[in-house]
Amino acid sequence: NVAAVTEGQSYFNVASYVTPSVSIINYPTTSPACPGTSYTFDAIVTDLYNPNNYFNYNLKWLINGAVVQGETSFSFQTSSLNNGDVVTAVVTSLAACNTVDTAVSNAFVAQIYAYGNPIVTFNHPAADTICHGTNVPLSVQVRDTVANHAPETYYYEWVVNGANPQAYDSAYDPTSTFYFQSGTNLVYVIVRASGCYPGGGGAY
């Protein structure tokens, strides 16, 4: 008698290799910006050599190489960046076969202005007493003591004896000449600055 021999069969699922890739495809274009500016970043994850190949992965966002806890979605928003901070995304492939396990995205380097701190110097005649009817030139000088501050524009409102500043408004002009009458005359100037300041603006 001849014994029957049954040939065995086995089936294998052969997985393709995955080469994970991640790119930040949407990032701020308004840099440099003021402190506290909200930035939104978007990332896309693909198989580098087979863009239509879906695979499971973990995504993390990093600032200066440190993982931002709890941020694992395609979109990442932050308003706490400092000047020079580097934002990247890292993807780790969970596929069975990988040419590499992780990939790092392109980097975004934040350019953040410092808050300004203008100092105002009032220039006036040295004499405390001025003759009646004298035209007296007055001026102010403004300088910012902070490095890396945003470009600033100054607006000047000259005020005499508490009068409506608009009556003596000299926007963009740090000099003004006043006709003084007898008695005590109080003159001051309000300098308003546009740039980066806590609260969005400043008066000095």
Coordinates of C-alpha atoms in Angstrom, one line a residue:
N1 CA 0.0 0.0 0.0
V2 CA 1.1 3.5 -0.7
A3 CA 0.5 6.1 2.0
A4 CA -1.2 9.3 0.9
V5 CA 0.8 12.4 1.4
T6 CA -1.0 15.7 1.8
E7 CA 1.0 18.8 1.0
G8 CA 0.7 21.6 3.6
Q9 CA 0.0 25.2 2.7
S10 CA 0.9 28.4 4.6
Y11 CA -0.1 32.0 3.8
F12 CA 2.0 35.0 4.7
N13 CA 1.2 38.6 4.7
V14 CA 4.2 40.4 3.2
A15 CA 4.3 44.0 4.4
S16 CA 5.9 46.7 2.4
Y17 CA 8.6 48.8 4.0
V18 CA 7.6 52.2 5.2
T19 CA 9.8 55.3 5.2
P20 CA 8.0 57.8 7.4
S21 CA 8.2 61.4 6.5
V22 CA 6.7 64.5 8.2
S23 CA 6.6 68.1 7.0
I24 CA 5.3 71.3 8.4
I25 CA 3.3 72.6 5.5
N26 CA 1.6 75.6 7.1
Y27 CA 3.5 77.9 9.3
P28 CA 3.4 81.6 10.2
T29 CA 4.5 84.1 7.6
T30 CA 4.2 87.2 9.8
S31 CA 7.4 86.7 11.7
P32 CA 8.9 88.7 13.3
A33 CA 6.0 89.4 15.6
C34 CA 5.2 90.8 19.1
P35 CA 5.4 88.6 22.2
G36 CA 2.2 86.6 22.8
T37 CA 1.4 86.3 19.1
S38 CA -0.6 83.1 18.4
Y39 CA 1.0 80.8 15.9
T40 CA -0.6 77.8 14.2
F41 CA 1.4 75.0 12.6
D42 CA 0.1 72.2 10.4
A43 CA 1.9 69.0 9.6
I44 CA 1.5 66.2 7.0
V45 CA 2.7 62.6 7.4
T46 CA 3.5 60.4 4.5
D47 CA 5.4 57.3 3.4
L48 CA 8.3 59.0 1.6
Y49 CA 8.4 56.6 -1.3
N50 CA 4.8 55.6 -1.4
P51 CA 2.6 58.6 -0.6
N52 CA -0.6 56.5 -1.0
N53 CA 0.4 54.0 1.6
Y54 CA -1.4 54.4 4.9
F55 CA 0.3 53.4 8.0
N56 CA -0.1 53.9 11.8
Y57 CA 2.1 56.4 13.5
N58 CA 2.6 58.7 16.5
L59 CA 3.1 62.4 16.0
K60 CA 4.7 64.8 18.4
W61 CA 5.5 68.5 18.4
L62 CA 8.8 69.8 19.8
I63 CA 10.0 73.3 20.8
N64 CA 13.8 73.5 21.1
G65 CA 13.9 69.7 21.1
A66 CA 11.6 69.3 24.0
V67 CA 8.3 67.5 23.5
V68 CA 5.2 69.6 23.9
Q69 CA 3.0 67.4 26.2
G70 CA -0.5 66.6 24.9
E71 CA 0.1 67.9 21.4
T72 CA -0.3 64.9 19.0
S73 CA -2.6 66.1 16.3
F74 CA -1.8 67.5 12.8
S75 CA -2.4 71.0 14.0
F76 CA -0.4 72.8 16.8
Q77 CA -1.1 76.2 18.2
T78 CA 1.0 78.2 20.7
S79 CA 1.3 81.8 21.9
S80 CA 4.3 81.3 24.1
L81 CA 7.2 81.3 21.7
N82 CA 10.3 83.3 22.4
N83 CA 12.8 84.8 20.0
G84 CA 14.9 82.0 18.5
D85 CA 12.6 79.1 19.5
V86 CA 12.7 76.2 17.1
V87 CA 9.5 74.3 16.3
T88 CA 9.6 70.9 14.7
A89 CA 7.4 67.8 14.4
V90 CA 8.5 64.2 14.9
V91 CA 6.7 61.1 13.5
T92 CA 7.3 57.5 14.7
S93 CA 6.0 54.8 12.4
L94 CA 4.1 51.9 14.0
A95 CA 4.2 49.8 10.8
A96 CA 5.7 46.3 11.0
C97 CA 8.5 47.0 8.5
N98 CA 10.3 50.4 8.4
T99 CA 13.4 51.6 6.7
V100 CA 13.7 54.0 9.7
D101 CA 11.4 54.3 12.7
T102 CA 11.3 58.1 13.1
A103 CA 11.5 61.2 11.0
V104 CA 11.9 64.9 11.8
S105 CA 10.2 67.7 10.0
N106 CA 11.6 70.9 8.6
A107 CA 12.2 73.6 11.4
F108 CA 10.5 76.9 12.0
V109 CA 12.6 79.5 13.8
A110 CA 10.6 82.1 15.7
Q111 CA 11.5 85.7 15.4
I112 CA 9.9 87.6 18.3
Y113 CA 10.4 91.3 19.1
A114 CA 11.0 92.3 22.7
Y115 CA 8.6 94.7 24.4
G116 CA 9.6 98.3 23.9
N117 CA 10.5 100.7 26.7
P118 CA 10.6 104.2 25.4
I119 CA 12.3 106.9 27.4
V120 CA 11.1 110.5 26.9
T121 CA 13.5 113.5 27.4
F122 CA 11.8 116.9 27.6
N123 CA 14.0 119.8 26.2
H124 CA 13.1 123.3 27.4
P125 CA 14.8 126.7 28.1
A126 CA 17.1 126.6 31.2
A127 CA 15.4 129.8 32.6
D128 CA 12.4 129.4 34.8
T129 CA 11.1 132.8 34.0
I130 CA 10.1 133.8 30.4
C131 CA 9.0 137.2 29.3
H132 CA 5.4 137.7 28.4
G133 CA 4.6 137.2 24.8
T134 CA 7.8 135.2 24.1
N135 CA 7.7 132.4 21.6
V136 CA 9.5 129.4 23.2
P137 CA 10.6 126.4 21.2
L138 CA 10.1 123.1 23.0
S139 CA 11.1 119.6 22.0
V140 CA 11.2 116.0 23.2
Q141 CA 13.5 113.1 22.4
V142 CA 12.4 109.5 22.5
R143 CA 14.7 106.5 22.6
D144 CA 14.0 102.9 23.3
T145 CA 16.3 101.2 25.9
V146 CA 15.4 97.7 24.8
A147 CA 17.4 95.8 22.1
N148 CA 15.5 93.9 19.5
H149 CA 12.3 96.0 19.9
A150 CA 9.8 96.4 17.1
P151 CA 9.9 99.4 14.7
E152 CA 8.2 102.2 16.5
T153 CA 6.1 105.2 15.4
Y154 CA 5.7 108.0 18.0
Y155 CA 2.7 110.4 18.2
Y156 CA 3.0 113.6 20.2
E157 CA 0.2 115.5 21.9
W158 CA 1.3 118.9 23.3
V159 CA -0.8 120.2 26.2
V160 CA -0.8 123.7 27.6
N161 CA -2.5 124.4 31.0
G162 CA -4.6 121.3 30.6
A163 CA -6.2 122.4 27.4
N164 CA -7.6 119.8 25.0
P165 CA -4.5 118.0 23.6
Q166 CA -6.0 118.0 20.1
A167 CA -5.8 121.8 20.0
Y168 CA -2.0 121.4 20.2
D169 CA -1.7 118.1 18.4
S170 CA 1.6 117.7 16.6
A171 CA 1.5 114.1 15.5
Y172 CA 4.8 112.8 14.1
D173 CA 6.4 116.1 15.2
P174 CA 8.6 116.1 18.4
T175 CA 9.0 119.9 18.3
S176 CA 6.5 122.7 18.9
T177 CA 6.6 126.5 19.6
F178 CA 4.2 128.1 22.1
Y179 CA 3.3 131.8 22.7
F180 CA 3.4 132.3 26.5
Q181 CA 1.2 134.8 28.4
S182 CA 1.7 136.2 31.8
G183 CA 1.3 133.8 34.7
T184 CA 2.2 130.2 35.3
N185 CA 2.1 128.0 32.2
L186 CA 2.2 124.3 32.4
V187 CA 3.3 122.5 29.3
Y188 CA 3.7 118.8 28.9
V189 CA 3.7 116.3 26.0
I190 CA 2.0 113.0 25.7
V191 CA 4.0 110.5 23.6
R192 CA 2.1 107.6 22.3
A193 CA 4.1 104.8 20.7
S194 CA 3.0 102.1 18.3
G195 CA 5.0 98.9 18.3
C196 CA 5.2 95.9 20.7
Y197 CA 4.0 96.8 24.2
P198 CA 2.2 95.0 27.0
G199 CA -1.5 95.5 26.4
G200 CA -0.9 96.6 22.8
G201 CA 0.3 100.2 23.2
G202 CA 1.8 102.7 25.5
A203 CA 1.6 106.4 26.5
Y204 CA 4.6 108.1 28.1

